[in-house]
């Protein structure tokens, strides 16, 4: 019979042996000799070279107790060259968005020239001096810069808004969201402005005067009271007509001047130049209708596949006019991108309505490069 001391010694010896075996190197299954091939060692004075043929993948049967797990490699970090390429690729666009935001913000709030003239002037200058890709980025930032001090209280906060708008545009571009729809850039600016407003109110970021943003700036239900709502509806026809006028004028400006052989005239006739010119002329000639006119110019930027005809342009502008009235009590105090949001809603609602009623699509559909005629079947001679 084993004594207690002998039992403890036996257990200690077993643990020591098991721990030693655990540290021994284990042979790899790939190096075990197989029936089809065996490792060949050549050269006594050189390192051994193992030649192993790859085995076909097989699934063990239900009775097999051998389970081989595939090795999972850890995700490799993004190479420095790739990260540098990404920065160089999107960096100029982000700088363009930030510049457009801050320039419009200063002109609007410090220069007191008004949000629509400020955005229009910055957009037109960008169309004259920059390639279209960066001019579009500047215009997107200018929509965010239309915000007032009541929503973004300082120049520092305006610079942060430009950073947020650049990141939001990057997200929309990478996902391909709403590409070709008029008002897309304004909607991006509105989302960035709303995110910063909510963050400042929730976490006290960049708190200034007013220290805590009022929730009434987001939604003010009192503006939807029956009396005020009736007053808004009486303005609906003039808002719709002004929006339609802005869309038709912008698209006509682009079609006429965009075909010019002179580089300067052609730049003014680009999408960015046409929007800037429409906003400046609308503010100077009809100040009371400048907002709807500017909103209509965004709808005119829609791709031909989205709004291909004059009827579709007018229908989307009418929808956008109704959306402007519906948004009377939201995003108040001089919100950046509010008109662009109304324009985007008009385009989306019109396209959804026409799809619902079954209007045939006028978008170009890809055609096959090669067509084959059916091969006639010849019956054998009996």
CSV table of C-alpha atoms in Angstrom, one decimal:
chain,number,residue,atom,x,y,z
A,1,UNK,CA,0.0,0.0,0.0
A,2,UNK,CA,1.2,3.4,-0.9
A,3,UNK,CA,1.9,5.8,1.9
A,4,UNK,CA,0.9,9.4,1.7
A,5,UNK,CA,4.5,10.4,1.1
A,6,UNK,CA,4.8,7.9,-1.8
A,7,UNK,CA,1.5,9.2,-3.3
A,8,UNK,CA,2.7,12.8,-3.2
A,9,UNK,CA,6.0,11.8,-4.8
A,10,UNK,CA,4.2,9.8,-7.5
A,11,UNK,CA,1.9,12.8,-8.3
A,12,UNK,CA,4.8,15.2,-8.4
A,13,UNK,CA,6.7,13.0,-10.8
A,14,UNK,CA,3.7,12.7,-13.1
A,15,UNK,CA,3.2,16.5,-13.2
A,16,UNK,CA,6.9,17.0,-13.9
A,17,UNK,CA,6.8,14.5,-16.8
A,18,UNK,CA,3.6,16.0,-18.3
A,19,UNK,CA,5.0,19.5,-18.2
A,20,UNK,CA,8.3,18.4,-19.8
A,21,UNK,CA,6.4,16.6,-22.6
A,22,UNK,CA,4.3,19.7,-23.2
A,23,UNK,CA,7.4,21.8,-23.9
A,24,UNK,CA,8.8,19.3,-26.4
A,25,UNK,CA,8.5,20.3,-30.1
A,26,UNK,CA,5.7,18.5,-31.8
A,27,UNK,CA,6.1,17.2,-35.4
A,28,UNK,CA,4.0,19.0,-38.0
A,29,UNK,CA,1.5,17.0,-39.9
A,30,UNK,CA,2.8,18.4,-43.2
A,31,UNK,CA,6.2,16.9,-42.6
A,32,UNK,CA,5.0,13.3,-41.8
A,33,UNK,CA,5.9,10.8,-44.5
A,34,UNK,CA,3.0,9.8,-46.7
A,35,UNK,CA,2.4,6.9,-49.1
A,36,UNK,CA,2.7,9.1,-52.1
A,37,UNK,CA,5.8,11.0,-51.1
A,38,UNK,CA,8.5,11.1,-48.4
A,39,UNK,CA,10.8,13.8,-47.2
A,40,UNK,CA,14.2,13.7,-49.1
A,41,UNK,CA,17.2,15.0,-47.3
A,42,UNK,CA,20.2,15.9,-49.5
A,43,UNK,CA,23.6,17.3,-48.9
A,44,UNK,CA,25.4,16.4,-45.7
A,45,UNK,CA,27.0,19.9,-45.3
A,46,UNK,CA,24.0,22.0,-46.2
A,47,UNK,CA,20.7,22.6,-44.5
A,48,UNK,CA,18.1,19.9,-45.2
A,49,UNK,CA,15.5,20.6,-47.8
A,50,UNK,CA,12.1,19.1,-47.3
A,51,UNK,CA,10.0,18.5,-50.4
A,52,UNK,CA,6.3,17.8,-49.6
A,53,UNK,CA,3.6,17.4,-52.2
A,54,UNK,CA,0.3,19.2,-51.4
A,55,UNK,CA,-2.5,16.8,-50.5
A,56,UNK,CA,-6.0,17.2,-51.8
A,57,UNK,CA,-8.4,18.7,-49.4
A,58,UNK,CA,-10.6,16.1,-47.8
A,59,UNK,CA,-13.3,16.2,-45.2
A,60,UNK,CA,-13.0,13.7,-42.3
A,61,UNK,CA,-15.8,11.3,-41.9
A,62,UNK,CA,-18.1,11.3,-39.0
A,63,UNK,CA,-16.2,8.5,-37.2
A,64,UNK,CA,-12.8,10.2,-37.5
A,65,UNK,CA,-11.4,11.6,-34.3
A,66,UNK,CA,-8.7,13.7,-36.1
A,67,UNK,CA,-9.7,17.4,-36.4
A,68,UNK,CA,-7.3,19.7,-38.3
A,69,UNK,CA,-8.1,23.4,-37.9
A,70,UNK,CA,-7.0,25.8,-40.5
A,71,UNK,CA,-4.5,28.4,-39.3
A,72,UNK,CA,-5.9,31.9,-39.1
A,73,UNK,CA,-3.4,34.6,-39.9
A,74,UNK,CA,-3.6,37.9,-37.9
A,75,UNK,CA,-4.8,40.9,-40.0
A,76,UNK,CA,-1.8,42.7,-41.4
A,77,UNK,CA,-1.6,46.4,-40.8
A,78,UNK,CA,-2.3,48.8,-43.7
A,79,UNK,CA,1.0,49.5,-45.4
A,80,UNK,CA,2.4,53.0,-44.9
A,81,UNK,CA,2.4,53.5,-48.7
A,82,UNK,CA,-1.3,52.8,-48.9
A,83,UNK,CA,-2.1,55.1,-46.1
A,84,UNK,CA,0.0,57.8,-47.6
A,85,UNK,CA,-1.7,57.3,-51.0
A,86,UNK,CA,-5.1,57.6,-49.3
A,87,UNK,CA,-4.1,60.9,-47.7
A,88,UNK,CA,-2.7,62.3,-50.9
A,89,UNK,CA,-5.8,61.1,-52.8
A,90,UNK,CA,-8.5,62.7,-50.5
A,91,UNK,CA,-6.4,65.4,-48.8
A,92,UNK,CA,-6.9,68.1,-51.5
A,93,UNK,CA,-10.7,67.4,-51.5
A,94,UNK,CA,-10.9,67.7,-47.7
A,95,UNK,CA,-8.9,70.9,-47.8
A,96,UNK,CA,-11.3,72.2,-50.5
A,97,UNK,CA,-14.3,71.4,-48.3
A,98,UNK,CA,-12.8,73.0,-45.3
A,99,UNK,CA,-11.8,76.1,-47.2
A,100,UNK,CA,-15.3,76.6,-48.7
A,101,UNK,CA,-16.9,76.1,-45.3
A,102,UNK,CA,-14.7,78.6,-43.5
A,103,UNK,CA,-14.7,81.2,-46.3
A,104,UNK,CA,-18.5,81.2,-46.5
A,105,UNK,CA,-18.9,81.2,-42.7
A,106,UNK,CA,-16.7,84.3,-42.4
A,107,UNK,CA,-18.4,86.1,-45.3
A,108,UNK,CA,-21.8,85.2,-44.0
A,109,UNK,CA,-21.4,86.0,-40.3
A,110,UNK,CA,-18.5,88.5,-40.1
A,111,UNK,CA,-19.0,90.2,-43.5
A,112,UNK,CA,-22.8,90.1,-43.1
A,113,UNK,CA,-23.4,89.7,-46.8
A,114,UNK,CA,-26.0,86.9,-46.2
A,115,UNK,CA,-25.8,83.2,-46.5
A,116,UNK,CA,-26.9,82.8,-50.2
A,117,UNK,CA,-24.6,85.6,-51.6
A,118,UNK,CA,-21.7,84.2,-49.5
A,119,UNK,CA,-22.2,80.6,-50.8
A,120,UNK,CA,-22.8,81.7,-54.3
A,121,UNK,CA,-19.7,84.0,-54.4
A,122,UNK,CA,-17.4,81.2,-53.0
A,123,UNK,CA,-18.9,78.7,-55.4
A,124,UNK,CA,-18.4,80.9,-58.4
A,125,UNK,CA,-14.8,81.7,-57.4
A,126,UNK,CA,-14.1,78.0,-57.1
A,127,UNK,CA,-15.6,77.3,-60.5
A,128,UNK,CA,-13.3,79.9,-62.1
A,129,UNK,CA,-10.1,78.9,-60.3
A,130,UNK,CA,-10.3,75.1,-59.6
A,131,UNK,CA,-10.9,71.9,-61.5
A,132,UNK,CA,-14.5,70.7,-61.3
A,133,UNK,CA,-13.8,68.0,-58.7
A,134,UNK,CA,-12.4,70.4,-56.2
A,135,UNK,CA,-14.9,73.1,-57.1
A,136,UNK,CA,-17.7,70.7,-56.2
A,137,UNK,CA,-15.9,70.1,-52.8
A,138,UNK,CA,-15.7,73.8,-52.2
A,139,UNK,CA,-19.4,74.3,-53.0
A,140,UNK,CA,-20.3,71.5,-50.6
A,141,UNK,CA,-18.3,73.3,-47.8
A,142,UNK,CA,-20.0,76.6,-48.7
A,143,UNK,CA,-23.4,75.0,-48.0
A,144,UNK,CA,-22.2,74.2,-44.5
A,145,UNK,CA,-20.8,77.7,-44.1
A,146,UNK,CA,-24.3,79.2,-44.7
A,147,UNK,CA,-24.9,78.4,-41.0
A,148,UNK,CA,-25.4,81.3,-38.6
A,149,UNK,CA,-23.8,82.1,-35.3
A,150,UNK,CA,-27.0,81.0,-33.5
A,151,UNK,CA,-26.2,77.4,-34.6
A,152,UNK,CA,-22.4,77.5,-34.8
A,153,UNK,CA,-21.3,80.2,-32.4
A,154,UNK,CA,-17.6,80.9,-33.3
A,155,UNK,CA,-15.1,80.8,-36.1
A,156,UNK,CA,-13.3,77.9,-34.3
A,157,UNK,CA,-16.6,76.0,-34.4
A,158,UNK,CA,-16.9,76.9,-38.1
A,159,UNK,CA,-13.5,75.4,-38.8
A,160,UNK,CA,-14.5,72.2,-36.9
A,161,UNK,CA,-17.7,72.2,-39.0
A,162,UNK,CA,-15.5,72.2,-42.1
A,163,UNK,CA,-13.6,69.1,-40.9
A,164,UNK,CA,-16.9,67.3,-40.1
A,165,UNK,CA,-18.3,68.2,-43.5
A,166,UNK,CA,-15.2,66.9,-45.2
A,167,UNK,CA,-15.4,63.6,-43.4
A,168,UNK,CA,-19.1,63.3,-44.2
A,169,UNK,CA,-18.5,63.9,-47.9
A,170,UNK,CA,-15.8,61.2,-47.8
A,171,UNK,CA,-18.3,58.8,-46.3
A,172,UNK,CA,-21.0,59.5,-48.9
A,173,UNK,CA,-18.5,59.2,-51.7
A,174,UNK,CA,-17.1,55.9,-50.5
A,175,UNK,CA,-20.6,54.4,-50.1
A,176,UNK,CA,-21.9,55.9,-53.3
A,177,UNK,CA,-25.0,57.3,-51.6
A,178,UNK,CA,-27.4,59.5,-53.6
A,179,UNK,CA,-25.0,60.0,-56.5
A,180,UNK,CA,-26.5,62.1,-59.3
A,181,UNK,CA,-29.4,63.5,-57.2
A,182,UNK,CA,-29.6,67.2,-56.9
A,183,UNK,CA,-29.2,68.6,-53.4
A,184,UNK,CA,-26.9,65.8,-52.3
A,185,UNK,CA,-24.0,68.2,-51.4
A,186,UNK,CA,-26.4,70.3,-49.4
A,187,UNK,CA,-27.7,67.3,-47.6
A,188,UNK,CA,-24.2,66.3,-46.7
A,189,UNK,CA,-23.6,69.8,-45.3
A,190,UNK,CA,-26.8,69.6,-43.3
A,191,UNK,CA,-25.9,66.3,-41.7
A,192,UNK,CA,-22.5,67.6,-40.7
A,193,UNK,CA,-24.1,70.8,-39.2
A,194,UNK,CA,-26.7,68.8,-37.3
A,195,UNK,CA,-24.1,66.4,-35.9
A,196,UNK,CA,-22.0,69.2,-34.6
A,197,UNK,CA,-25.0,71.0,-33.2
A,198,UNK,CA,-26.2,67.9,-31.3
A,199,UNK,CA,-22.7,67.1,-30.1
A,200,UNK,CA,-22.2,70.6,-28.8
A,201,UNK,CA,-25.6,70.5,-27.0
A,202,UNK,CA,-25.1,67.0,-25.6
A,203,UNK,CA,-21.4,67.1,-24.5
A,204,UNK,CA,-20.7,70.8,-24.3
A,205,UNK,CA,-18.2,70.8,-27.1
A,206,UNK,CA,-16.9,74.3,-28.1
A,207,UNK,CA,-19.5,75.9,-25.8
A,208,UNK,CA,-19.9,79.6,-26.5
A,209,UNK,CA,-22.7,82.1,-26.6
A,210,UNK,CA,-25.3,80.6,-26.5
A,211,UNK,CA,-23.6,78.0,-24.2
A,212,UNK,CA,-26.3,75.4,-24.6
A,213,UNK,CA,-28.1,75.2,-28.0
A,214,UNK,CA,-31.9,75.3,-27.7
A,215,UNK,CA,-33.8,72.2,-28.8
A,216,UNK,CA,-36.3,74.5,-30.4
A,217,UNK,CA,-33.6,75.2,-33.1
A,218,UNK,CA,-34.1,71.6,-34.2
A,219,UNK,CA,-37.9,71.4,-34.1
A,220,UNK,CA,-40.3,74.1,-33.1
A,221,UNK,CA,-43.8,72.7,-33.0
A,222,UNK,CA,-45.4,76.1,-32.4
A,223,UNK,CA,-44.6,77.0,-36.1
A,224,UNK,CA,-47.0,74.2,-37.1
A,225,UNK,CA,-50.0,75.8,-35.3
A,226,UNK,CA,-53.1,76.0,-37.5
A,227,UNK,CA,-52.8,79.8,-37.9
A,228,UNK,CA,-49.1,79.8,-38.9
A,229,UNK,CA,-49.5,76.6,-41.0
A,230,UNK,CA,-52.3,78.3,-43.0
A,231,UNK,CA,-50.0,81.3,-43.6
A,232,UNK,CA,-47.3,79.0,-44.9
A,233,UNK,CA,-49.6,77.3,-47.3
A,234,UNK,CA,-50.7,80.6,-48.8
A,235,UNK,CA,-47.0,81.1,-49.7
A,236,UNK,CA,-46.7,77.6,-51.3
A,237,UNK,CA,-47.6,78.7,-54.9
A,238,UNK,CA,-44.9,81.5,-55.0
A,239,UNK,CA,-42.3,79.2,-53.4
A,240,UNK,CA,-43.0,76.4,-56.0
A,241,UNK,CA,-42.9,78.9,-58.9
A,242,UNK,CA,-39.6,80.4,-57.6
A,243,UNK,CA,-38.1,77.0,-57.2
A,244,UNK,CA,-39.1,76.0,-60.7
A,245,UNK,CA,-37.6,79.2,-62.0
A,246,UNK,CA,-34.3,78.6,-60.3
A,247,UNK,CA,-34.1,75.0,-61.6
A,248,UNK,CA,-34.9,76.0,-65.2
A,249,UNK,CA,-32.6,79.0,-65.1
A,250,UNK,CA,-29.6,77.0,-63.8
A,251,UNK,CA,-30.0,74.3,-66.3
A,252,UNK,CA,-30.4,76.7,-69.2
A,253,UNK,CA,-27.3,78.7,-68.0
A,254,UNK,CA,-25.3,75.5,-68.0
A,255,UNK,CA,-26.5,74.3,-71.4
A,256,UNK,CA,-25.8,77.7,-73.1
A,257,UNK,CA,-22.5,78.7,-71.5
A,258,UNK,CA,-21.2,75.2,-70.9
A,259,UNK,CA,-20.8,74.7,-74.6
A,260,UNK,CA,-18.6,77.7,-75.1
A,261,UNK,CA,-15.1,77.3,-76.6
A,262,UNK,CA,-13.7,80.0,-74.2
A,263,UNK,CA,-12.3,78.4,-71.1
A,264,UNK,CA,-13.5,81.1,-68.7
A,265,UNK,CA,-17.0,81.1,-70.1
A,266,UNK,CA,-17.1,77.3,-70.0
A,267,UNK,CA,-16.0,77.3,-66.3
A,268,UNK,CA,-18.8,79.8,-65.5
A,269,UNK,CA,-21.2,77.5,-67.3
A,270,UNK,CA,-20.2,74.4,-65.3
A,271,UNK,CA,-22.6,73.0,-62.6
A,272,UNK,CA,-20.8,74.9,-59.8
A,273,UNK,CA,-20.6,78.1,-61.8
A,274,UNK,CA,-24.3,77.9,-62.8
A,275,UNK,CA,-25.4,77.4,-59.2
A,276,UNK,CA,-23.2,80.3,-58.1
A,277,UNK,CA,-24.5,82.6,-60.8
A,278,UNK,CA,-28.2,81.7,-60.1
A,279,UNK,CA,-27.7,82.4,-56.4
A,280,UNK,CA,-26.0,85.8,-57.0
A,281,UNK,CA,-28.6,86.9,-59.5
A,282,UNK,CA,-31.5,85.7,-57.5
A,283,UNK,CA,-30.3,87.5,-54.4
A,284,UNK,CA,-29.7,90.8,-56.3
A,285,UNK,CA,-32.8,90.8,-58.4
A,286,UNK,CA,-35.5,89.1,-56.3
A,287,UNK,CA,-34.2,89.0,-52.6
A,288,UNK,CA,-37.6,87.8,-51.3
A,289,UNK,CA,-37.4,84.6,-53.5
A,290,UNK,CA,-33.7,84.0,-53.3
A,291,UNK,CA,-34.0,81.0,-51.1
A,292,UNK,CA,-36.4,79.0,-53.3
A,293,UNK,CA,-34.5,80.1,-56.4
A,294,UNK,CA,-31.2,78.9,-54.9
A,295,UNK,CA,-33.0,75.6,-53.9
A,296,UNK,CA,-34.2,75.1,-57.5
A,297,UNK,CA,-30.6,75.5,-58.8
A,298,UNK,CA,-29.6,72.5,-56.8
A,299,UNK,CA,-32.2,70.3,-58.5
A,300,UNK,CA,-30.9,71.5,-61.8
A,301,UNK,CA,-27.6,69.7,-60.9
A,302,UNK,CA,-29.2,66.3,-61.1
A,303,UNK,CA,-27.7,63.9,-63.5
A,304,UNK,CA,-29.5,63.4,-66.8
A,305,UNK,CA,-30.4,59.8,-65.8
A,306,UNK,CA,-32.2,61.1,-62.7
A,307,UNK,CA,-34.2,64.0,-64.2
A,308,UNK,CA,-33.8,63.7,-68.0
A,309,UNK,CA,-36.7,65.9,-69.2
A,310,UNK,CA,-38.0,69.4,-68.5
A,311,UNK,CA,-41.2,67.8,-67.1
A,312,UNK,CA,-39.2,65.8,-64.6
A,313,UNK,CA,-37.2,68.9,-63.6
A,314,UNK,CA,-40.4,70.9,-63.0
A,315,UNK,CA,-42.0,68.0,-61.1
A,316,UNK,CA,-39.0,67.7,-58.7
A,317,UNK,CA,-38.9,71.4,-58.2
A,318,UNK,CA,-42.6,71.4,-57.3
A,319,UNK,CA,-41.9,68.7,-54.8
A,320,UNK,CA,-39.0,70.6,-53.3
A,321,UNK,CA,-41.2,73.7,-52.9
A,322,UNK,CA,-43.6,71.7,-50.9
A,323,UNK,CA,-40.8,70.3,-48.8
A,324,UNK,CA,-39.6,73.8,-48.1
A,325,UNK,CA,-43.0,74.6,-46.6
A,326,UNK,CA,-43.1,71.3,-44.7
A,327,UNK,CA,-39.7,72.1,-43.2
A,328,UNK,CA,-40.9,75.5,-41.8
A,329,UNK,CA,-40.5,74.4,-38.2
A,330,UNK,CA,-37.3,72.4,-38.3
A,331,UNK,CA,-33.6,73.3,-38.6
A,332,UNK,CA,-34.1,76.9,-37.6
A,333,UNK,CA,-31.8,79.8,-36.8
A,334,UNK,CA,-29.8,79.8,-40.1
A,335,UNK,CA,-29.0,76.1,-40.7
A,336,UNK,CA,-26.4,75.1,-43.2
A,337,UNK,CA,-27.7,72.7,-45.9
A,338,UNK,CA,-31.4,73.2,-45.2
A,339,UNK,CA,-32.2,74.2,-48.8
A,340,UNK,CA,-30.1,71.4,-50.2
A,341,UNK,CA,-32.0,68.9,-48.0
A,342,UNK,CA,-35.3,70.2,-49.4
A,343,UNK,CA,-34.0,69.9,-52.9
A,344,UNK,CA,-32.9,66.3,-52.3
A,345,UNK,CA,-36.2,65.4,-50.9
A,346,UNK,CA,-37.9,66.9,-53.9
A,347,UNK,CA,-35.8,64.7,-56.3
A,348,UNK,CA,-36.3,61.6,-54.3
A,349,UNK,CA,-40.0,62.1,-53.8
A,350,UNK,CA,-40.6,62.8,-57.5
A,351,UNK,CA,-38.6,59.7,-58.6
A,352,UNK,CA,-40.4,57.6,-56.0
A,353,UNK,CA,-43.8,58.8,-57.1
A,354,UNK,CA,-43.2,58.3,-60.8
A,355,UNK,CA,-41.9,54.8,-60.0
A,356,UNK,CA,-45.0,54.1,-58.0
A,357,UNK,CA,-47.4,55.1,-60.7
A,358,UNK,CA,-45.5,53.1,-63.2
A,359,UNK,CA,-44.0,55.8,-65.4
A,360,UNK,CA,-41.5,54.2,-67.8
A,361,UNK,CA,-37.9,54.8,-66.9
A,362,UNK,CA,-35.9,57.0,-69.2
A,363,UNK,CA,-32.5,56.1,-67.8
A,364,UNK,CA,-30.0,54.5,-70.1
A,365,UNK,CA,-29.8,50.8,-69.7
A,366,UNK,CA,-26.6,48.9,-70.7
A,367,UNK,CA,-26.9,46.9,-73.9
A,368,UNK,CA,-25.0,43.7,-74.6
A,369,UNK,CA,-21.9,44.2,-76.7
A,370,UNK,CA,-22.5,41.1,-78.8
A,371,UNK,CA,-25.9,39.7,-79.7
A,372,UNK,CA,-26.4,36.2,-81.0
A,373,UNK,CA,-29.2,35.1,-83.3
A,374,UNK,CA,-31.0,31.9,-82.3
A,375,UNK,CA,-29.5,28.9,-84.1
A,376,UNK,CA,-32.2,27.1,-86.2
A,377,UNK,CA,-32.7,23.5,-85.3
A,378,UNK,CA,-32.4,21.2,-88.4
A,379,UNK,CA,-34.3,17.9,-88.2
A,380,UNK,CA,-32.4,14.9,-89.5
A,381,UNK,CA,-33.6,13.5,-92.9
A,382,UNK,CA,-35.8,10.5,-92.4
